[in-house]
PDB file of C-alpha atoms in Angstrom:
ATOM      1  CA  UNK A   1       0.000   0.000   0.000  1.00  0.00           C
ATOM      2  CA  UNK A   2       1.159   3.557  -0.811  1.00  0.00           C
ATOM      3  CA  UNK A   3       1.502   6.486   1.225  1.00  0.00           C
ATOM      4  CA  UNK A   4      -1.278   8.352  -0.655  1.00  0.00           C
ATOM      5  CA  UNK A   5      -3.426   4.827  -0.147  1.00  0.00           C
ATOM      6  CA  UNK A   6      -3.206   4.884   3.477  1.00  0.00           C
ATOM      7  CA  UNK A   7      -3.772   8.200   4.072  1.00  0.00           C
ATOM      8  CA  UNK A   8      -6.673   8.156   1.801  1.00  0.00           C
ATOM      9  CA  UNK A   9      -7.772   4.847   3.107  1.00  0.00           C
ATOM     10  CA  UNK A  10      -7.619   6.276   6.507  1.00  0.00           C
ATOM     11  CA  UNK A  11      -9.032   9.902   6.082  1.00  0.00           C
ATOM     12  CA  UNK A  12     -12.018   8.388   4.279  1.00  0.00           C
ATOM     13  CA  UNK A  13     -12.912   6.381   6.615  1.00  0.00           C
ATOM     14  CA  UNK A  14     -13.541   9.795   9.151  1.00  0.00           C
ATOM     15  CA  UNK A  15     -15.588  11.298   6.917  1.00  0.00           C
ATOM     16  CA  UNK A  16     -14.539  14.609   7.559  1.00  0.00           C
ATOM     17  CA  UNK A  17     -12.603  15.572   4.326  1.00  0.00           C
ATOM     18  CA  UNK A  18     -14.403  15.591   0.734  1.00  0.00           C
ATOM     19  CA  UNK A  19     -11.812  13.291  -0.930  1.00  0.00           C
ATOM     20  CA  UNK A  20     -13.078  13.273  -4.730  1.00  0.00           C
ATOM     21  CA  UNK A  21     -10.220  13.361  -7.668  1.00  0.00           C
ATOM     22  CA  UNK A  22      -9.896  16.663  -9.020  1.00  0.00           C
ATOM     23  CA  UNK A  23     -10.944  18.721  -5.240  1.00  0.00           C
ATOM     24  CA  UNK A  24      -8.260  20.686  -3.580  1.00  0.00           C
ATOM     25  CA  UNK A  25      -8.145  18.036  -0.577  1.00  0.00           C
ATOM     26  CA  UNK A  26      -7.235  15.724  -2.827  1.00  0.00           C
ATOM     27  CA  UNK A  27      -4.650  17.343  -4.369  1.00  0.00           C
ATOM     28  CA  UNK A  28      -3.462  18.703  -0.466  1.00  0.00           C
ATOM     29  CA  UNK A  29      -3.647  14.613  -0.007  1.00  0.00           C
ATOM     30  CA  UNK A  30      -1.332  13.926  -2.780  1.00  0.00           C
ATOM     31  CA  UNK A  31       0.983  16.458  -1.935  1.00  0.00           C
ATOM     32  CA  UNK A  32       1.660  15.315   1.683  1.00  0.00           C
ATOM     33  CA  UNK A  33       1.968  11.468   0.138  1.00  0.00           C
ATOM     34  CA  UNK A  34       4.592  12.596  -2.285  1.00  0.00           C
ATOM     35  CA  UNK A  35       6.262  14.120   0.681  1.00  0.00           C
ATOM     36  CA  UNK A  36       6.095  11.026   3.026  1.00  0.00           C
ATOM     37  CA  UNK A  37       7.274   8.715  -0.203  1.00  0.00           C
ATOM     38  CA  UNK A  38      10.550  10.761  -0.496  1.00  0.00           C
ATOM     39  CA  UNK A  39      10.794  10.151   4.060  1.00  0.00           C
ATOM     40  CA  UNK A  40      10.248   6.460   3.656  1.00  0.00           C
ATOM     41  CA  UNK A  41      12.985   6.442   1.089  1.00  0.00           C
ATOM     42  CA  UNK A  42      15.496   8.156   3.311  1.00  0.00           C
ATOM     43  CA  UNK A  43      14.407   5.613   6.165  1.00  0.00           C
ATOM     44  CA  UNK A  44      14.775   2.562   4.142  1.00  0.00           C
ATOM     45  CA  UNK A  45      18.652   3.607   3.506  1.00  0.00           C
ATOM     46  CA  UNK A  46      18.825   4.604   7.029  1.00  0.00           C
ATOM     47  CA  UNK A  47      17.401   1.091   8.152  1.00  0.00           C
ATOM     48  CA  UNK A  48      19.851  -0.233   5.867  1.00  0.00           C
ATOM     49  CA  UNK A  49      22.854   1.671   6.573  1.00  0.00           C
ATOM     50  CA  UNK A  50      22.578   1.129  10.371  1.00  0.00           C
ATOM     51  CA  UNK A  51      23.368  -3.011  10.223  1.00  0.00           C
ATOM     52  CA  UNK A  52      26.420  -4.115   9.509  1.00  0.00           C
ATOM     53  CA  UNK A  53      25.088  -7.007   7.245  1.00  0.00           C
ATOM     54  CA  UNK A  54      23.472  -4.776   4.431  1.00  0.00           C
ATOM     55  CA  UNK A  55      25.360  -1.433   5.002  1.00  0.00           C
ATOM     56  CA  UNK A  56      26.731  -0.072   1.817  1.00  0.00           C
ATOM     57  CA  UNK A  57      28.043   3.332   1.839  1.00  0.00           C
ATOM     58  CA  UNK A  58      28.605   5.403   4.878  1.00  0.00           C
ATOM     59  CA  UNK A  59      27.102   3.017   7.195  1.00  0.00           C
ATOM     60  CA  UNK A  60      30.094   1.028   6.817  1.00  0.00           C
ATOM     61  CA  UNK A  61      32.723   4.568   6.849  1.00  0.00           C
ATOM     62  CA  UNK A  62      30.856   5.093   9.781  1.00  0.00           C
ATOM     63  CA  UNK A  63      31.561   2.142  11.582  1.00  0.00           C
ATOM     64  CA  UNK A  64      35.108   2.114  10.005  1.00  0.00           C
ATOM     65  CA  UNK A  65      36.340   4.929  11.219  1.00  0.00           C
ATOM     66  CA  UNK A  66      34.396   4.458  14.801  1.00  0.00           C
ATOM     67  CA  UNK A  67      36.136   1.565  15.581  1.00  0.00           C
ATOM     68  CA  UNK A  68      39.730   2.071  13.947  1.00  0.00           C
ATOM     69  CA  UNK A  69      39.600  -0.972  11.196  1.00  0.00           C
ATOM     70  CA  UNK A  70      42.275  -1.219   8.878  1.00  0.00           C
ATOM     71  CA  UNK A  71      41.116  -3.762   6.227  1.00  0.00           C
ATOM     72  CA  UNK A  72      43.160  -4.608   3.350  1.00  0.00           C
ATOM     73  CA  UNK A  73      40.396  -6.539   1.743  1.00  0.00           C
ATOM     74  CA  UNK A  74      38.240  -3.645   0.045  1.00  0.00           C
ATOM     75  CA  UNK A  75      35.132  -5.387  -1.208  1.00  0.00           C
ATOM     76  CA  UNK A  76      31.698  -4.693  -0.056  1.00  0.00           C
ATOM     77  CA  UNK A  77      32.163  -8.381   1.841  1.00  0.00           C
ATOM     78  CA  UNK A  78      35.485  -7.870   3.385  1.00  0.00           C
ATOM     79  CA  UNK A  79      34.606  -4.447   4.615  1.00  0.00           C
ATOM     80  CA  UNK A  80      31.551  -6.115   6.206  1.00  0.00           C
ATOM     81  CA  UNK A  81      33.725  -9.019   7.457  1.00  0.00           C
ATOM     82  CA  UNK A  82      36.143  -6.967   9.461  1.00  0.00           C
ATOM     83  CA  UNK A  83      33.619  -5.028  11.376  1.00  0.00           C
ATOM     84  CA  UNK A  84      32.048  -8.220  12.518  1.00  0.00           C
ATOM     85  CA  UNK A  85      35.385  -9.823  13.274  1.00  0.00           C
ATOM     86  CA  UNK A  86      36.217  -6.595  15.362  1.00  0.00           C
ATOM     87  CA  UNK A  87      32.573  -6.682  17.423  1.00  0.00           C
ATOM     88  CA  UNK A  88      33.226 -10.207  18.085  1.00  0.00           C
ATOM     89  CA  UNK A  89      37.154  -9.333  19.733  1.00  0.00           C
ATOM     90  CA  UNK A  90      36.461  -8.257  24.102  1.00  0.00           C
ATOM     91  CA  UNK A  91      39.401  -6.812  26.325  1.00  0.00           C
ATOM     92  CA  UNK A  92      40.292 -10.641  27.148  1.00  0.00           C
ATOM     93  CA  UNK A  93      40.908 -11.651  23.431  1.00  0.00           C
ATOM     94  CA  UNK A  94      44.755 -10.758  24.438  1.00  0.00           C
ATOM     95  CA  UNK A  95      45.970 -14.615  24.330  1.00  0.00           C
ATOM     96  CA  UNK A  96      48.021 -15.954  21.981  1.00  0.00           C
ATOM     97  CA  UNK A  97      45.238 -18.684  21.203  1.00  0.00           C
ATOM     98  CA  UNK A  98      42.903 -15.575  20.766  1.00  0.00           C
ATOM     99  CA  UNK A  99      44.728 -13.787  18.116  1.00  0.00           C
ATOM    100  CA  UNK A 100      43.233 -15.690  14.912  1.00  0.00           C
ATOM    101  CA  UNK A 101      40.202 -14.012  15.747  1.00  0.00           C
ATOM    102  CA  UNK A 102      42.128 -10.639  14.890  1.00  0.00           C
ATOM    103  CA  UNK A 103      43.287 -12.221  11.551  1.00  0.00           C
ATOM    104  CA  UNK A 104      39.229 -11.640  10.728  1.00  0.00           C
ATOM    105  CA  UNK A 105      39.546  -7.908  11.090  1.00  0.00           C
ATOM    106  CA  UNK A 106      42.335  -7.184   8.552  1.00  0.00           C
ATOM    107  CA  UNK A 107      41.480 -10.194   5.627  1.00  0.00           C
ATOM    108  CA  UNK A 108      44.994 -11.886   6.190  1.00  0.00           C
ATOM    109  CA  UNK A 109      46.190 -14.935   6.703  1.00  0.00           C
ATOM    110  CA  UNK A 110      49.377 -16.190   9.183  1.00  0.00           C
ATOM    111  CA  UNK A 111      50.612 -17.596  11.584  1.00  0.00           C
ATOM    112  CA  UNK A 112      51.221 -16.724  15.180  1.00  0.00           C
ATOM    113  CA  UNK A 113      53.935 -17.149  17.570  1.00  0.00           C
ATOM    114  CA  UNK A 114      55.463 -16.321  21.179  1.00  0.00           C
ATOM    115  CA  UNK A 115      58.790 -15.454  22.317  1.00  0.00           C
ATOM    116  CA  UNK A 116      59.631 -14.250  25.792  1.00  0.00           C
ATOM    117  CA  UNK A 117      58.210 -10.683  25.670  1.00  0.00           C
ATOM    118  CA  UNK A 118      57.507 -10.593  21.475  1.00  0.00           C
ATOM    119  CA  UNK A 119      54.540 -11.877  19.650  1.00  0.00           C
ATOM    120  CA  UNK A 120      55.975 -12.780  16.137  1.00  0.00           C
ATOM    121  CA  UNK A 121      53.199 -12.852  12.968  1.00  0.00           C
ATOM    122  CA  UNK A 122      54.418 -14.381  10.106  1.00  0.00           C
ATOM    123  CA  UNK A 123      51.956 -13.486   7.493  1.00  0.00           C
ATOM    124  CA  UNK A 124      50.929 -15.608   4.241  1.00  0.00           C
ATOM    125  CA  UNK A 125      50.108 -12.566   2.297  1.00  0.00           C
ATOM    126  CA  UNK A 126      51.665 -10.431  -0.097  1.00  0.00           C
ATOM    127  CA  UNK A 127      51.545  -6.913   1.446  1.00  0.00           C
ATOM    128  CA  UNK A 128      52.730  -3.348   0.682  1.00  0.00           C
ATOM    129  CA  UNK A 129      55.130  -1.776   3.016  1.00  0.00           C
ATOM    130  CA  UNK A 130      52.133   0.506   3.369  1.00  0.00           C
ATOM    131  CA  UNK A 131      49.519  -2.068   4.241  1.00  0.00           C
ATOM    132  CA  UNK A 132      52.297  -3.797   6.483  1.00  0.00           C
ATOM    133  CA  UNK A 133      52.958  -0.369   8.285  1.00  0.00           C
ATOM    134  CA  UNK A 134      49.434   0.205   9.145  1.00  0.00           C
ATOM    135  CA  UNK A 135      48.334  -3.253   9.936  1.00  0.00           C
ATOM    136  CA  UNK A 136      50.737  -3.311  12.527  1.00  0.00           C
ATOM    137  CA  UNK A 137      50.287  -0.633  14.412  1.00  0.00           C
ATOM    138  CA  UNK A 138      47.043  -1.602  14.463  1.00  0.00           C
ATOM    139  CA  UNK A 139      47.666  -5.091  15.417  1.00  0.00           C
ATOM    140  CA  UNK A 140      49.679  -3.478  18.632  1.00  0.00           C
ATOM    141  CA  UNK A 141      46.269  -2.531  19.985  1.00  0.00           C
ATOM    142  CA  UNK A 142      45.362  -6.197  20.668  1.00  0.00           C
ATOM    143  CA  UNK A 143      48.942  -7.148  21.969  1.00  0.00           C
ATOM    144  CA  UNK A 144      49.849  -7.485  25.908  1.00  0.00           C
ATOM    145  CA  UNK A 145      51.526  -4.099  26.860  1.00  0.00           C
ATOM    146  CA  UNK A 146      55.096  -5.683  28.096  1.00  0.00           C
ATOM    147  CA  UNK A 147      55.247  -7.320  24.738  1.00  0.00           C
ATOM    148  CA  UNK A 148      56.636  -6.554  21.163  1.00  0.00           C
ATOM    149  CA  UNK A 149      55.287  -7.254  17.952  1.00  0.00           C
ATOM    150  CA  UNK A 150      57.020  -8.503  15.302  1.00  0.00           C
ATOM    151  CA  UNK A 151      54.962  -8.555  12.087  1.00  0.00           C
ATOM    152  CA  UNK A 152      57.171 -11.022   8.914  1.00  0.00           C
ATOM    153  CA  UNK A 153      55.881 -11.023   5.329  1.00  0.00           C
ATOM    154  CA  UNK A 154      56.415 -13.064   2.744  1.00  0.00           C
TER     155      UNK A 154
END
C-alpha cells in the first residue's frame, strides 16, 4: 500500500474531508503522500545503513572509522567481514590462542607465535610496506603491553 493509499484509506474512513479526484483536498492529499514517499525512502537507507550485514556506503565509513579498522580486503564483503570480526574481539581476546580471531579484522592470513616478551606474525600474504605499516600498528592494539610485535611477510 502507498503512502497516498493509506492516508486516503484512513481519512475516508472519518468522513470529515471531501476526498473526490480533481478537489483541492485531494490534491493537499497527494501532496503530503509525495512528501512522506521521499521520508520512507530516506528511512529505508537509514534502516539499511545502520546493520552491519546490508550497510553499503557510509554506514560502513561510519563504523570504520568508529572503531579504527584497517582492512586490506576492500570489497563490499570484506569491509563487512572486518567489522564483525572486530565486534566479536572483548578486552580478554589478548591470548596468543585468541589472536586468529584478529586475523578476521584485517582479511589476512598467518601464523602466530610467542617469544619471551615478542609476539611474532608471520603473514601468508603479499603486502605493501604501506599495508604492512598500518596493519601493525594496528595489530599493537590487541597485543599485551610488556610485549613486542614482530609482524614477517612473505
Amino acid at each position: 500500500m502507498t503512502a497516498f493509499q493509506s492516508l486516503f484509506n484512513k481519512l475516508s474512513a472519518s468522513g470529515l474531508y471531501n476526498l473526490q479526484e480533481g478537489t483541492k483536498e485531494y490534491a493537499e492529499l497527494m501532496a503530503y503522500a509525495e512528501g512522506l514517499k521521499l521520508i520512507y525512502e530516506d528511512l529505508d537507507i537509514l534502516l539499511r545503513e545502520y546493520f552491519v550485514q546490508t550497510a553499503e556506503g557510509f554506514g560502513l565509513e561510519n563504523y570504520e572509522e568508529m572503531m579504527q579498522v584497517c582492512n586490506i580486503d576492500q570489497s563490499l564483503s570484506g569491509r563487512r567481514n572486518s567489522i564483525m570480526s572486530m565486534l566479536q574481539i572483548s578486552n580478554s581476546d589478548n591470548r596468543l590462542k585468541d589472536f586468529d580471531k584478529i586475523l578476521g579484522i584485517y582479511n589476512i592470513h598467518g601464523t602466530f607465535s610467542d617469544e619471551p616478551g615478542k609476539v611474532i606474525f608471520d603473514c601468508t600474504d603479499s603486502l605493501t610496506s604501506t599495508q604492512k605499516e598500518s596493519i601493525t600498528e594496528h595489530m599493537k592494539r590487541f597485543c599485551p603491553a610488556n610485549t613486542t610485535l614482530q609482524f614477517n611477510t612473505v
